[in-house]
Short mmCIF file of C-alpha atoms in Angstrom, two decimals:
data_model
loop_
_atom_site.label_atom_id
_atom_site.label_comp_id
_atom_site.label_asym_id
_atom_site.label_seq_id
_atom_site.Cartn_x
_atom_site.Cartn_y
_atom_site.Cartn_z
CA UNK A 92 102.11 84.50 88.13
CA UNK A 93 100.85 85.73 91.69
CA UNK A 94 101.96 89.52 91.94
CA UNK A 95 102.74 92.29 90.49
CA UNK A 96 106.17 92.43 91.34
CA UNK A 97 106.87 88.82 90.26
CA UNK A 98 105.67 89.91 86.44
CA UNK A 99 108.03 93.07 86.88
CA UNK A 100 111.22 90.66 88.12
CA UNK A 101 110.16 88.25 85.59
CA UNK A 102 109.65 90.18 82.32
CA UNK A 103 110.87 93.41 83.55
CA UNK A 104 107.65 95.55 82.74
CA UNK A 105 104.07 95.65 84.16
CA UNK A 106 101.13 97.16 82.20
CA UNK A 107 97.35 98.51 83.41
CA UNK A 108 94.92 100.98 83.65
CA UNK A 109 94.92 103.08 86.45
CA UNK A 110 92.36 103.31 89.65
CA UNK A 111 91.55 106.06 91.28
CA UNK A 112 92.12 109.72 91.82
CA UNK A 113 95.39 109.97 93.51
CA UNK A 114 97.16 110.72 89.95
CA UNK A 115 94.62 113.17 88.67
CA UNK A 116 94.48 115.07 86.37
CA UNK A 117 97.25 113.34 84.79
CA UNK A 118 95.76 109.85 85.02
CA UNK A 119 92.27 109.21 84.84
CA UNK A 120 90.60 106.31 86.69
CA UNK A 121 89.51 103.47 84.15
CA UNK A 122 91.14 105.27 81.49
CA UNK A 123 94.25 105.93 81.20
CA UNK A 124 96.78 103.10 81.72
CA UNK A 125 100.25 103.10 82.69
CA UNK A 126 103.78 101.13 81.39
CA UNK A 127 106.17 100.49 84.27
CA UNK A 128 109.96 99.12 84.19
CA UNK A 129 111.85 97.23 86.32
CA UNK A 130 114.96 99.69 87.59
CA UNK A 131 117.50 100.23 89.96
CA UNK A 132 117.74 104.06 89.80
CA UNK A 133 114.81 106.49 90.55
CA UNK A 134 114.68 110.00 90.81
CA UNK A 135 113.12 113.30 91.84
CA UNK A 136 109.91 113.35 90.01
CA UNK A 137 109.57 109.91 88.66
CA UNK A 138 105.93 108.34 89.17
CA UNK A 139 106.85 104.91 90.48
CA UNK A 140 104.45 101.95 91.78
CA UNK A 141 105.28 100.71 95.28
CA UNK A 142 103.89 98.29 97.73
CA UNK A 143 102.33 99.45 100.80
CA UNK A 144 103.13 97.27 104.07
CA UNK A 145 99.12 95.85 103.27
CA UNK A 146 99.92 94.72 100.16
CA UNK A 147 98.38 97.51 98.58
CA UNK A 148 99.56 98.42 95.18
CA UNK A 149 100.25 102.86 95.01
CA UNK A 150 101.20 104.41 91.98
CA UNK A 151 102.57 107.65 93.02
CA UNK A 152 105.09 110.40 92.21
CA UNK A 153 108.69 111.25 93.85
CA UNK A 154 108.81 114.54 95.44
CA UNK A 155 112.18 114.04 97.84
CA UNK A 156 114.40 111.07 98.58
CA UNK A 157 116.53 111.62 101.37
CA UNK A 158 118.70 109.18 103.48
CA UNK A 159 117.02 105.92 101.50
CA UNK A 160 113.91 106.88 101.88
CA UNK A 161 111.43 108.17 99.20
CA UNK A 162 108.68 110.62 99.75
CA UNK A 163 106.10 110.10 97.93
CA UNK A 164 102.94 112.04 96.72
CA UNK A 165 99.86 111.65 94.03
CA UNK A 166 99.68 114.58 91.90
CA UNK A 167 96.21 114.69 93.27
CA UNK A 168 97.50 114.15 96.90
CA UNK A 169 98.37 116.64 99.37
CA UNK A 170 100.18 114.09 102.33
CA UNK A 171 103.18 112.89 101.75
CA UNK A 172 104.10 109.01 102.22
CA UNK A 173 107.43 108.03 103.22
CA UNK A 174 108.54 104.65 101.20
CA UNK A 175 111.47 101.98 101.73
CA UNK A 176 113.91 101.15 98.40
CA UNK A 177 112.81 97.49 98.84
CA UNK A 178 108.70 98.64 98.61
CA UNK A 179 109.43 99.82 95.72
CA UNK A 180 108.43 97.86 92.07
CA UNK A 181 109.38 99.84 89.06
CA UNK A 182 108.58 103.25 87.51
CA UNK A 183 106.59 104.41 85.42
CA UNK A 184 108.22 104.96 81.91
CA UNK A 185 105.48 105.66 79.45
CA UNK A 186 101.69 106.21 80.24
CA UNK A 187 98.68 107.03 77.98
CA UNK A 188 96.16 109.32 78.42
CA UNK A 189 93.23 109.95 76.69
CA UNK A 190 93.96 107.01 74.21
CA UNK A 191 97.50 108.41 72.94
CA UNK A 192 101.10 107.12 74.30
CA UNK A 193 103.58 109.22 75.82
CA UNK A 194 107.17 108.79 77.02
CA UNK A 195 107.95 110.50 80.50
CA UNK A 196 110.46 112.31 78.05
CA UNK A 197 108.03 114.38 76.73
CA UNK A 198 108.80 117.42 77.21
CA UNK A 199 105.12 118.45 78.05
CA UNK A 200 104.95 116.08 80.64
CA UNK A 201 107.77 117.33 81.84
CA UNK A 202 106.90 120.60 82.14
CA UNK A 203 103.52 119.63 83.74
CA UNK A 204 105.38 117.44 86.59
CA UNK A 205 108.01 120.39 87.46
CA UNK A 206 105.45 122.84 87.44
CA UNK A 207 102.32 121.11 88.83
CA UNK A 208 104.61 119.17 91.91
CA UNK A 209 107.05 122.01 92.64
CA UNK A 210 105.26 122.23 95.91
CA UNK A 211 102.45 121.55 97.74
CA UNK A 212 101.15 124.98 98.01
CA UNK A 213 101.91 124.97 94.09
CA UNK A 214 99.71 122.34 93.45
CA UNK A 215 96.91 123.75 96.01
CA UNK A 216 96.94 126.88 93.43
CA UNK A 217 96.83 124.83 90.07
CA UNK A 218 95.01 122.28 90.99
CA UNK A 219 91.63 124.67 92.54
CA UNK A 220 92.52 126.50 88.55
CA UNK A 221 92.41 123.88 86.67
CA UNK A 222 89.59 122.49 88.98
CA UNK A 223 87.23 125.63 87.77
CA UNK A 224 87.72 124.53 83.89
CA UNK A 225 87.47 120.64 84.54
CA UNK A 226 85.21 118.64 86.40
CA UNK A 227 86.54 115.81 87.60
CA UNK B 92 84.02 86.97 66.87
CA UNK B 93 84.42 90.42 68.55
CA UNK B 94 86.81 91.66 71.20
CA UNK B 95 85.34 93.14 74.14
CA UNK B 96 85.57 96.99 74.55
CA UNK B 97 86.42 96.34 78.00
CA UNK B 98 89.91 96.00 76.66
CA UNK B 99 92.14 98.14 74.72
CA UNK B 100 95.66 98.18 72.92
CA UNK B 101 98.46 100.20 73.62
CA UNK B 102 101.68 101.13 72.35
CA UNK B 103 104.11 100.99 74.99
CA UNK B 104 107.79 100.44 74.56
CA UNK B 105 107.44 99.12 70.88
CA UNK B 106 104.89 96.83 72.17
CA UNK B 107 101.47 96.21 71.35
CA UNK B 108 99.66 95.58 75.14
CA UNK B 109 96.44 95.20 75.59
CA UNK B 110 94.96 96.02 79.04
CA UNK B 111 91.47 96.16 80.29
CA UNK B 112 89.43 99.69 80.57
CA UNK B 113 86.23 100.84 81.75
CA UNK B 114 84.59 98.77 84.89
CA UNK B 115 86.58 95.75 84.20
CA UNK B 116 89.55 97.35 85.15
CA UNK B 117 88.45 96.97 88.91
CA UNK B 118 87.61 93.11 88.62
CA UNK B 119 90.60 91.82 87.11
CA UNK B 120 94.14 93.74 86.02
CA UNK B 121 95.31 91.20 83.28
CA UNK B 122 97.70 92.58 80.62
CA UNK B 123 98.62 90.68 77.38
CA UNK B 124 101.39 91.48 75.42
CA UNK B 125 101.11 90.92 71.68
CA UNK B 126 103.55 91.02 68.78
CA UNK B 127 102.98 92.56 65.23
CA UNK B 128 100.65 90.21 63.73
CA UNK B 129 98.88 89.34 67.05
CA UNK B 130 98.04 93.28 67.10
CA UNK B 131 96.88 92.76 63.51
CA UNK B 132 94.59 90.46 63.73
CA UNK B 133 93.34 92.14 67.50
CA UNK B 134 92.39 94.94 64.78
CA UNK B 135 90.67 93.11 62.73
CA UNK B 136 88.77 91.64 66.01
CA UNK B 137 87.36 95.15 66.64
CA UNK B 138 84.34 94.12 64.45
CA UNK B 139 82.57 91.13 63.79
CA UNK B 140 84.41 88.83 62.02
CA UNK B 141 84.63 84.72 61.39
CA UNK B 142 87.25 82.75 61.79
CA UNK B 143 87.54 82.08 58.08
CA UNK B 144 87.64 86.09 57.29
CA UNK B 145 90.55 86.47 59.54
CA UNK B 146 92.16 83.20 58.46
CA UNK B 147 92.03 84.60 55.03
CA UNK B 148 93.38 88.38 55.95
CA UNK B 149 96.41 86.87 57.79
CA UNK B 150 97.30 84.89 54.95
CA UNK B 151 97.05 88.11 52.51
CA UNK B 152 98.98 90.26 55.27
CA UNK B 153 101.52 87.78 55.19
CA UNK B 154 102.00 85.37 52.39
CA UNK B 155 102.03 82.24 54.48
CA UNK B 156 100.47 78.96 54.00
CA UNK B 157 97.21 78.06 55.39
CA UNK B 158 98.19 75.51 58.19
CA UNK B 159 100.94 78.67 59.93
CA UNK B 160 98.38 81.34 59.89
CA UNK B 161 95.54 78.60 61.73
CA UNK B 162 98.00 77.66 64.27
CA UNK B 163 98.95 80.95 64.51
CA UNK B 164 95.47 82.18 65.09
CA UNK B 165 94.81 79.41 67.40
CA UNK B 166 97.35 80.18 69.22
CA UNK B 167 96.26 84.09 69.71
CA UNK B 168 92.81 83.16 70.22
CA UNK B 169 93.35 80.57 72.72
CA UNK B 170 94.98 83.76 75.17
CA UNK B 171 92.01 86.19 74.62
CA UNK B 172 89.43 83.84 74.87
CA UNK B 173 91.63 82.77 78.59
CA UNK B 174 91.91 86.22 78.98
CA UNK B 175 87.63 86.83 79.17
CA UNK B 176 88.53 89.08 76.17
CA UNK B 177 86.45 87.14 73.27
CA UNK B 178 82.53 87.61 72.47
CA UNK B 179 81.82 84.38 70.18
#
């Protein structure tokens, strides 16, 4: 099995941990891992992986989608990335973090995404907060 | 036998995946899916353990002959050990 997206279009899920920062402080790099479905429908706030035009695999969340096209941000991310339906893979359904599962219909996690991603300048505010009480 | 701690199992979607953690993560992505028992005897893998011990726990677990529960366990330690997941 070559790529990512042939697992997804083959058994309809993909599994790993995730790299990086772009997802903090949701997702932490090398320990938190993420489940994501196969799906035809995808919506305002849904953390979806794509495929950049490199080949680059970006697990990031929905802020807009407008005309076909989805804008896309990491919760750690202040530039926004404009993505094609076909770039896209699946989205994330569940995720852990810190060693326990979660559905993305937890209403926690809900509450986080609305509140932390309601804007940009939202974000700016929470994340230099929570910044002074974690270090990343 | 021991299973690496560069791996670890989750419980996604009502099934048990393993995926790798830590380090390892960057060098390879791999992801194995594993059903009830599998995830059983990956639990009993999380310390050392022969391949007699485990042999013997699957056939408590799950009242089956000797000759299932060794092809069975071949089966599941023929992926981990392709998977780089298996200290021996």
């Amino acid at each position: 099995m070559s790529s990512v997206r042939d697992v997804v279009n083959t058994y309809g899920y993909y599994s790993a941990t995730v790299h990086g920062y772009s997802m903090y402080p949701l997702l932490i790099n090398h320990r938190d891992s993420v489940y994501v479905e196969k799906t035809g429908s995808y919506k305002k706030y849904d953390v979806a992986l794509f495929e950049r035009k490199d080949g680059q695999l970006v697990l990031h969340r929905i802020l807009k989608i407008k005309d076909g096209v989805f804008y896309f941000c990491g919760d750690n991310d202040f530039i926004i990335e404009k993505v094609k339906k076909e770039q896209l893979i699946g989205k994330m359904t569940e995720f852990s973090r810190k060693g326990k599962e979660y559905t993305v219909e937890h209403f926690g996690y809900r509450l986080y995404s609305r509140v932390w991603c309601f804007s940009l300048f939202t974000k700016r505010v929470l994340r230099r907060i929570y910044g002074l009480f974690h270090r990343a | 036998m021991k299973l690496s701690k560069e791996f670890v199992l989750r419980n996604f979607a009502d099934k048990y995946i393993a995926v790798t953690v830590n380090d390892s993560a960057d060098e390879q992505n791999a992801f194995i899916t594993l059903n009830k028992s599998g995830a059983f005897v990956w639990e009993l893998l999380q310390n050392e353990i022969s391949y007699d011990e485990i042999l013997s726990e699957i056939i408590k677990k799950y009242d089956i002959d000797a000759n299932t529960a060794k092809s069975d366990l071949d089966e599941f330690l023929t992926i981990v050990r392709k998977a780089g997941m298996l200290h021996e």
